[in-house]
Coordinates of C-alpha atoms in Angstrom, one line a residue:
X1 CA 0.0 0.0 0.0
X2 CA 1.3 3.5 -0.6
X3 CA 1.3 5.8 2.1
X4 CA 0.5 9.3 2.1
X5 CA 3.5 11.9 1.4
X6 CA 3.7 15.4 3.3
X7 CA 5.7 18.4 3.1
X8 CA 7.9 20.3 5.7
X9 CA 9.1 23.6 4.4
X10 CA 11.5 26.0 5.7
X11 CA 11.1 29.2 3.8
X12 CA 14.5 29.1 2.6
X13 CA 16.3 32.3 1.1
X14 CA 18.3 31.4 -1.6
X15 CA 21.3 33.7 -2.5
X16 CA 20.3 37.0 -4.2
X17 CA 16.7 36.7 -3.1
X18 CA 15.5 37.9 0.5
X19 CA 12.5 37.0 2.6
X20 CA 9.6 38.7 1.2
X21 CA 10.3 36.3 -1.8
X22 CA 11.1 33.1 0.2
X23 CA 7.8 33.6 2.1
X24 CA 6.1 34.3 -1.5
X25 CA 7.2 30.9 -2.6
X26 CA 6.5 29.1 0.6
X27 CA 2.7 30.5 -0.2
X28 CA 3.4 29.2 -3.8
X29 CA 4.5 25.7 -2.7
X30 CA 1.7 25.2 -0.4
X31 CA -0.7 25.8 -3.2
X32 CA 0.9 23.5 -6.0
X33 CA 1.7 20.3 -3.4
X34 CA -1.8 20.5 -2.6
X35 CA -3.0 20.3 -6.3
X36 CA -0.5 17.3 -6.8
X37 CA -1.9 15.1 -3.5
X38 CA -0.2 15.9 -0.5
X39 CA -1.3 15.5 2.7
X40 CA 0.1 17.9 5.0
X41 CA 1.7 21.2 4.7
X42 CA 4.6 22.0 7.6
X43 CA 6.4 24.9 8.4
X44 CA 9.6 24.9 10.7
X45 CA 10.8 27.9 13.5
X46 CA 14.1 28.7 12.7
X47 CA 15.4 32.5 13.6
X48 CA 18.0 34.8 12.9
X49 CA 19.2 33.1 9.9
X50 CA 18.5 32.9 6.3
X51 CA 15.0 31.1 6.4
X52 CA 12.0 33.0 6.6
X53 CA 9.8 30.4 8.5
X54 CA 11.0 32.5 12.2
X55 CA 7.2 33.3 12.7
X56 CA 5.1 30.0 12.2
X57 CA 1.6 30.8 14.2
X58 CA 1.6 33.6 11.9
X59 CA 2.4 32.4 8.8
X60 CA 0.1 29.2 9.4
X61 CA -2.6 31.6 9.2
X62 CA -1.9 32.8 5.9
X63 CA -1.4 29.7 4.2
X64 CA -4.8 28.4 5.5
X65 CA -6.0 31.1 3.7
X66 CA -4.3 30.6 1.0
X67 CA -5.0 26.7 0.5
X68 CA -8.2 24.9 0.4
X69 CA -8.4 21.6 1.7
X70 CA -4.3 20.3 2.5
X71 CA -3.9 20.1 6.3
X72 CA -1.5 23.2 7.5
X73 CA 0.8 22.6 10.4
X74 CA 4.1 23.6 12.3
X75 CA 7.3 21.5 12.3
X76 CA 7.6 22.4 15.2
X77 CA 6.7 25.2 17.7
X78 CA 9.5 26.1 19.6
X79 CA 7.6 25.7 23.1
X80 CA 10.7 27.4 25.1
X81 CA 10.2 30.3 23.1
X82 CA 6.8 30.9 23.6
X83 CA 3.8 30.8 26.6
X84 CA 1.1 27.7 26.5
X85 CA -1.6 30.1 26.1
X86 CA -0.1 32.2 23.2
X87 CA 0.4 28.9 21.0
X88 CA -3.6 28.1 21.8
X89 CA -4.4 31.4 21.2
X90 CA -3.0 31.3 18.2
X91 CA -4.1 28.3 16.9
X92 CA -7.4 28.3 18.1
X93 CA -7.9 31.7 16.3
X94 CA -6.6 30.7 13.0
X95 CA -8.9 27.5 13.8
X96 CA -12.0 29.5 14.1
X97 CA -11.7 30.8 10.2
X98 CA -10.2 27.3 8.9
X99 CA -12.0 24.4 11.0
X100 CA -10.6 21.4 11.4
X101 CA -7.2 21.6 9.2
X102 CA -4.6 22.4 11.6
X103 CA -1.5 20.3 13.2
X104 CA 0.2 21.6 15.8
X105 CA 3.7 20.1 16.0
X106 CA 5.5 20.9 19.1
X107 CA 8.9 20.6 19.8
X108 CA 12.1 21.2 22.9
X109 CA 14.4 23.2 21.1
X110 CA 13.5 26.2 22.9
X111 CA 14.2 24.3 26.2
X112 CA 17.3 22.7 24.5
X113 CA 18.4 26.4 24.0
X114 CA 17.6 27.1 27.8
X115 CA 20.1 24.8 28.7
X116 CA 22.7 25.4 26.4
X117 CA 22.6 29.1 26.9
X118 CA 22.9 28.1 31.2
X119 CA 25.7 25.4 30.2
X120 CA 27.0 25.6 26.9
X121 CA 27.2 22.6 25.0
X122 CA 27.8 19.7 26.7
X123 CA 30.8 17.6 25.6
X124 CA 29.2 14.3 24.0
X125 CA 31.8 11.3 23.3
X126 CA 32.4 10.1 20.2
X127 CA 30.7 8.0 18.6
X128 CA 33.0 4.7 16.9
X129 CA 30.2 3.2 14.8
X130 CA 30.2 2.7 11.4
X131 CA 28.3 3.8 9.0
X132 CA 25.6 1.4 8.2
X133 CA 23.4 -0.1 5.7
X134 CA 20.1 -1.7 6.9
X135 CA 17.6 -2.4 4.6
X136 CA 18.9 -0.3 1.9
X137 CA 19.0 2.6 4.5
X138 CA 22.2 4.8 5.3
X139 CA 22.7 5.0 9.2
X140 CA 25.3 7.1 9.8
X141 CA 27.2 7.3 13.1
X142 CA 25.2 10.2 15.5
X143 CA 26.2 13.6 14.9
X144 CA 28.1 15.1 18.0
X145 CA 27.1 18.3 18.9
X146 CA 30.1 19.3 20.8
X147 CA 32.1 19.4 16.9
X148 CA 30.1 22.8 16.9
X149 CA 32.8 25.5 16.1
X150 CA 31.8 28.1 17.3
X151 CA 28.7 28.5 19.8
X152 CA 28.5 32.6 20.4
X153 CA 26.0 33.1 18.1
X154 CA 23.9 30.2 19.3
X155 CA 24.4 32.2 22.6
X156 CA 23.4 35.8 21.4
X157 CA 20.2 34.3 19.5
X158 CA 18.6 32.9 22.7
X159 CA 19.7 36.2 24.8
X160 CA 17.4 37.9 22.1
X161 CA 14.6 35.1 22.3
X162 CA 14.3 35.1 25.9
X163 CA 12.9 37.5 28.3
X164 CA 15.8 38.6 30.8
X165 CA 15.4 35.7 34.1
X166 CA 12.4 34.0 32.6
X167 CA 13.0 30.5 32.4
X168 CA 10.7 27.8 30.0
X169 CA 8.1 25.1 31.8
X170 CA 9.5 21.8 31.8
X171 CA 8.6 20.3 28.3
X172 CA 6.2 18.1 29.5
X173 CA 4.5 20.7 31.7
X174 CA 3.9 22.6 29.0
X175 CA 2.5 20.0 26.3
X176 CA 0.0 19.2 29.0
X177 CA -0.9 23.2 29.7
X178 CA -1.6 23.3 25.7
X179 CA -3.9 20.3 26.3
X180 CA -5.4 21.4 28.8
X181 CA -6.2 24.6 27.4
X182 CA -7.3 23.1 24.1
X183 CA -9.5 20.8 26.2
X184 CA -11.1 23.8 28.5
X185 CA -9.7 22.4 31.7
X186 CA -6.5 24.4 32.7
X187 CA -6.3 25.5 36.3
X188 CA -3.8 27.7 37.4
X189 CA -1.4 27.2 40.4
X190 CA -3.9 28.5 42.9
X191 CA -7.1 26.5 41.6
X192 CA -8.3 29.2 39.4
X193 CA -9.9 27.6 35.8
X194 CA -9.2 30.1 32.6
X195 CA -10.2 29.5 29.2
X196 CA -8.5 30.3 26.4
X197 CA -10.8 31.6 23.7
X198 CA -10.5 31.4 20.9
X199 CA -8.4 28.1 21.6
X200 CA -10.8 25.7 23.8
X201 CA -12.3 23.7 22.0
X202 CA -10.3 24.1 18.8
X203 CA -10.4 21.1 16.1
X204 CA -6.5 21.2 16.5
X205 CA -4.6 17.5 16.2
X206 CA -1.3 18.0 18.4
X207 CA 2.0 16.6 17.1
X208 CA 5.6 16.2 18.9
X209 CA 8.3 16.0 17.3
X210 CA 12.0 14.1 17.9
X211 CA 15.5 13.9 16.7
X212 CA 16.4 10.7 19.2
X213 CA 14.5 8.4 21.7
X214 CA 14.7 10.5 24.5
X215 CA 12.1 12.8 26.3
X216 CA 9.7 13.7 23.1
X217 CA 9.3 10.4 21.5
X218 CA 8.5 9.0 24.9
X219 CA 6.2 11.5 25.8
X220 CA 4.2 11.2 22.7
X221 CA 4.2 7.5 23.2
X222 CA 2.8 8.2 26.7
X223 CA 0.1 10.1 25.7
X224 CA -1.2 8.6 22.5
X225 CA -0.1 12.1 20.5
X226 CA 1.1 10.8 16.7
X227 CA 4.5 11.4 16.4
X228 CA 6.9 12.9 13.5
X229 CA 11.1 11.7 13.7
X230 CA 13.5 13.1 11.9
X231 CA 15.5 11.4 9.7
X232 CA 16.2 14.5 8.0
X233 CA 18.3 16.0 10.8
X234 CA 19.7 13.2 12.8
X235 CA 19.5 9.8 10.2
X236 CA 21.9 8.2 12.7
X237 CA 19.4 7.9 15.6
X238 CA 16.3 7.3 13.2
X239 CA 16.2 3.5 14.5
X240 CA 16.4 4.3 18.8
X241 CA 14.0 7.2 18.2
X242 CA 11.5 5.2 16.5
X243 CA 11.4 2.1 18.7
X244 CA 11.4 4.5 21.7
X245 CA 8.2 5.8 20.7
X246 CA 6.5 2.7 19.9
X247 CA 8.2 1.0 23.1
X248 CA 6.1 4.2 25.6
X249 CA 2.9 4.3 22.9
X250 CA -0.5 4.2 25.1
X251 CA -3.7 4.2 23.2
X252 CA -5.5 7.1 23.2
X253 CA -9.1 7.7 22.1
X254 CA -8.2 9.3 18.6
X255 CA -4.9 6.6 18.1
X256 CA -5.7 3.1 18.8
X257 CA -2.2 2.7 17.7
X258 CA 1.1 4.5 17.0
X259 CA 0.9 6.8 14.1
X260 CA 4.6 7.2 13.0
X261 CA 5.6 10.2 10.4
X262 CA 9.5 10.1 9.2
X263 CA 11.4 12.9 7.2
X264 CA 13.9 13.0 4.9
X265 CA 15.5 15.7 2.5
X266 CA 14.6 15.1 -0.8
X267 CA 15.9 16.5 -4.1
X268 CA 14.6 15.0 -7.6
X269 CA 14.7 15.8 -11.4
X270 CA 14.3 14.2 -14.5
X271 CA 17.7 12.5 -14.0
X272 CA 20.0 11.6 -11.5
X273 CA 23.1 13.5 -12.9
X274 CA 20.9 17.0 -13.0
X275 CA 19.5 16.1 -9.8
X276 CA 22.8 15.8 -8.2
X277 CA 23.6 19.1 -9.9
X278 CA 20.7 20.5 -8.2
X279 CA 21.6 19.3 -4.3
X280 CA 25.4 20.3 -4.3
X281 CA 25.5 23.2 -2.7
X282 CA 23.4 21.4 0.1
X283 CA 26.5 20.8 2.0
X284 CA 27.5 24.2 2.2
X285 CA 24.1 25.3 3.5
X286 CA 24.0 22.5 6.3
X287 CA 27.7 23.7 6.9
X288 CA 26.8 26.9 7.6
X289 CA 24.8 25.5 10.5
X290 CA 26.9 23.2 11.9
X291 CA 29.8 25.8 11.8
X292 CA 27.6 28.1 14.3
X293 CA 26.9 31.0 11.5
X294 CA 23.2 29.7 11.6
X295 CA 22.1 28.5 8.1
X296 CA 23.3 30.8 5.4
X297 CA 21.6 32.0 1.8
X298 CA 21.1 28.8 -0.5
X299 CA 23.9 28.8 -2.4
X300 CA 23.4 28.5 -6.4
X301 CA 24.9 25.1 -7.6
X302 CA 26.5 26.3 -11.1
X303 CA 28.8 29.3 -9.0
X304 CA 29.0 27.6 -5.2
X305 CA 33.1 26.2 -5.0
X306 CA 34.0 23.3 -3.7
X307 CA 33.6 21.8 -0.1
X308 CA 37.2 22.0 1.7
X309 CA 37.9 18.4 3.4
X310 CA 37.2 19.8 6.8
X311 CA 33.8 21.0 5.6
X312 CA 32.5 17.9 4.2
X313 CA 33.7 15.7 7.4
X314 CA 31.2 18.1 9.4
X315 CA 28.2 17.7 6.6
X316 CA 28.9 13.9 6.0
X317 CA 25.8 12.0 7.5
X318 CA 23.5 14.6 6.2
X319 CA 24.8 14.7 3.0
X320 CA 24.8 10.6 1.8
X321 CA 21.3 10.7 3.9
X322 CA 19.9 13.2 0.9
X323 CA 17.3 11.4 -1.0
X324 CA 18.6 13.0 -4.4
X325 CA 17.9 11.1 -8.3
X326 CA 15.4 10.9 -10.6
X327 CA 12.0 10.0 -9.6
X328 CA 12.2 6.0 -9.6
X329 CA 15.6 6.0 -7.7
X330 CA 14.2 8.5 -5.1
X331 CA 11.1 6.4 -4.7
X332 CA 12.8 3.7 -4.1
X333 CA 14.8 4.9 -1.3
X334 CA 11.8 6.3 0.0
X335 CA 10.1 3.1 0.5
X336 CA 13.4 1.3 2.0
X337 CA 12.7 3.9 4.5
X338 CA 9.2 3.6 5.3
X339 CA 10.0 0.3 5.5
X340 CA 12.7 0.0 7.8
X341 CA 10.8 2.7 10.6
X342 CA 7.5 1.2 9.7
X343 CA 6.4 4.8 8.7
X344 CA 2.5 5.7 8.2
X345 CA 3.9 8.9 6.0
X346 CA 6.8 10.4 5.1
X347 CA 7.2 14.1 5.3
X348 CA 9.8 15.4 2.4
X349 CA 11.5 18.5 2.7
X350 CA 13.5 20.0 -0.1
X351 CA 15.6 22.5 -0.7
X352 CA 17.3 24.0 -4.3
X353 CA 18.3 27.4 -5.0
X354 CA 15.8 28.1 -7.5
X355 CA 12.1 28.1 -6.7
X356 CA 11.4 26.4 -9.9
X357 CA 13.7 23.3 -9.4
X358 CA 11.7 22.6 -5.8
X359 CA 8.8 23.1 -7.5
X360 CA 9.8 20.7 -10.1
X361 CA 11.3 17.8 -7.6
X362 CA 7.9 18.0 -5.4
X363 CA 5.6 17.3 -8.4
X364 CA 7.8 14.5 -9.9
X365 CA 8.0 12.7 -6.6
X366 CA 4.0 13.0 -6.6
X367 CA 3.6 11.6 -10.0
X368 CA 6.2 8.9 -9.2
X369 CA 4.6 8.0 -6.0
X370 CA 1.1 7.7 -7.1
X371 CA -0.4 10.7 -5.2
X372 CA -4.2 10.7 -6.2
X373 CA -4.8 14.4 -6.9
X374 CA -2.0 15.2 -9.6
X375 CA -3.0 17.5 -12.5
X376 CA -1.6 18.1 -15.5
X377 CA 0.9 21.2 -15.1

């Protein structure tokens, strides 16, 4: 059976563009991937850095308003970053004009951030396995965070994201605030009951959202929430994260049963040599990140130079995880890794420095793939 597809975009700003036209063809995207048959539309929060997708309870709004039918989502809200009550709000207002089409992924970085900005970046040991292989899947070693070079502007981004001495909820504190709200039964420390409006009562399906098997995948096991892991950003721990999830899974009223979405970063043409063309200045984008600069303008293929040594060490697992080939090779691929994780959708990200070429690999992938709505271009 072929399962649904998805998309998670970050608004990227490719070089010589700027963010008025990255959000312009985020707005474009959603509209075309929901012609061709996709399921979900995410957006990510990413800020101070050359993506345009820093304000995602706004932008959510205009792309419900901009679609018809395709569900609309975040991938994810940064919950350290902002209150329980401001996400429902939120939500629940956009809700109100668009019924019943919202996902609300959550996720730690925020509280990530919290602690790094308290503690730095904790030294993590390296890791000696191997790359491997399973199933026709790449599972690279673990990235190790502390092979960040340089952490000062990690430092002065959450100094400009938090308000001076406030500290975020404990992540699972605040999930259960946001359900509480959304459910009309939040009471406050000292008994009294407040309702978020609009918000209660919204028609909103929450999401979490993990890189490993640690405190998201088990909390959204533990409270029957569907959960979405990212291969995408950490393929080396797509295996623990996913088992950890099932492992905690509770039934809930609305999942009998784990429901499992998996990314990956996906880049197709017509062929695989153009499509390769297409994703090679895809290391120097996720370098930027990795080096602390915070993810830099997309970088046009035909003029970006070559990775140093140094530089592709860094970008390694990301860059032989990139789903990138013609349409039957990426398919392939695809299904070795719903397979492997058990997947009930994949969600495909994609970045290229020209609009057109994204464009272009979404609506092959959706032809290959089967996707019921496709129309003729």
């Amino acid at each position: 059976m072929t399962i649904p597809l998805s998309v998670l975009d970050l608004s990227p700003i490719s070089a010589g563009s700027d963010a008025r036209q990255a959000l312009r063809n985020t707005v474009d995207l959603a509209r075309q991937v929901e012609r061709w048959g996709y399921r979900r539309f995410w957006i990510a929060e990413h800020h101070f850095v050359n993506v345009a997708s820093a304000a995602p309870t706004t932008l959510i709004g205009l792309l419900a308003a901009a679609t018809e039918s395709i569900r609309i989502g975040t991938a994810a809200v940064q919950l350290g970053h902002h209150t329980s009550a401001s996400v429902v709000e939120a939500f629940g207002t956009v809700d109100a004009l668009h019924p019943g089409r919202l996902d609300l992924g959550l996720g730690r970085s925020g509280h990530r951030g919290a602690q790094l900005r308290s503690a730095g970046v904790p030294p993590v040991p390296s890791q000696d396995r191997p790359v491997q292989v399973r199933d026709g899947v790449v599972l690279p070693p673990p990235f190790n965070p502390g092979q960040l070079l340089d952490t000062s502007r990690l430092a002065a981004s959450l100094e400009a994201l938090y308000l001076p001495g406030a500290q975020p909820l404990p992540y699972a504190e605040q999930v259960r605030q946001i359900r509480d709200l959304l459910e009309g039964t939040y009471t406050g420390s000292d008994g009294v009951h407040l309702r978020a409006l609009p918000g209660e009562g919204a028609d909103v399906q929450l999401w979490l959202f993990g890189s490993s098997g640690g405190e998201s995948a088990q909390l959204a096991g533990e409270s029957g929430l569907p959960f979405a892991a990212n291969y995408h950003v950490s393929p080396g721990t797509i295996v623990e994260t996913v088992q950890a999830y099932r492992d905690a899974f509770r039934p809930s009223e609305r999942f009998p049963r784990p429901y499992l979405v998996v990314s990956a970063d996906v880049v197709v043409a017509e062929d695989d040599a153009t499509a390769r063309h297409l994703a090679s200045s895809y290391g120097h984008w996720v370098y930027s990140i990795r080096s602390g600069a915070g993810a830099a303008e997309y970088l046009d293929p035909d003029t970006a130079p070559p990775l140093s040594d140094q530089q592709r060490r860094l970008v390694e697992d990301r860059v032989s995880t990139q789903f990138v080939g013609s349409p039957g090779a990426v398919a392939q691929r695809l299904r070795s890794l719903q397979q492997l994780t058990g997947a009930d959708e994949l969600v495909i990200t994609s970045v290229t420095h020209d609009h057109a070429d994204r464009l272009n690999s979404h609506r092959l992938l959706a032809r290959e793939w089967g996707l019921s709505h496709i129309r003729a271009a």
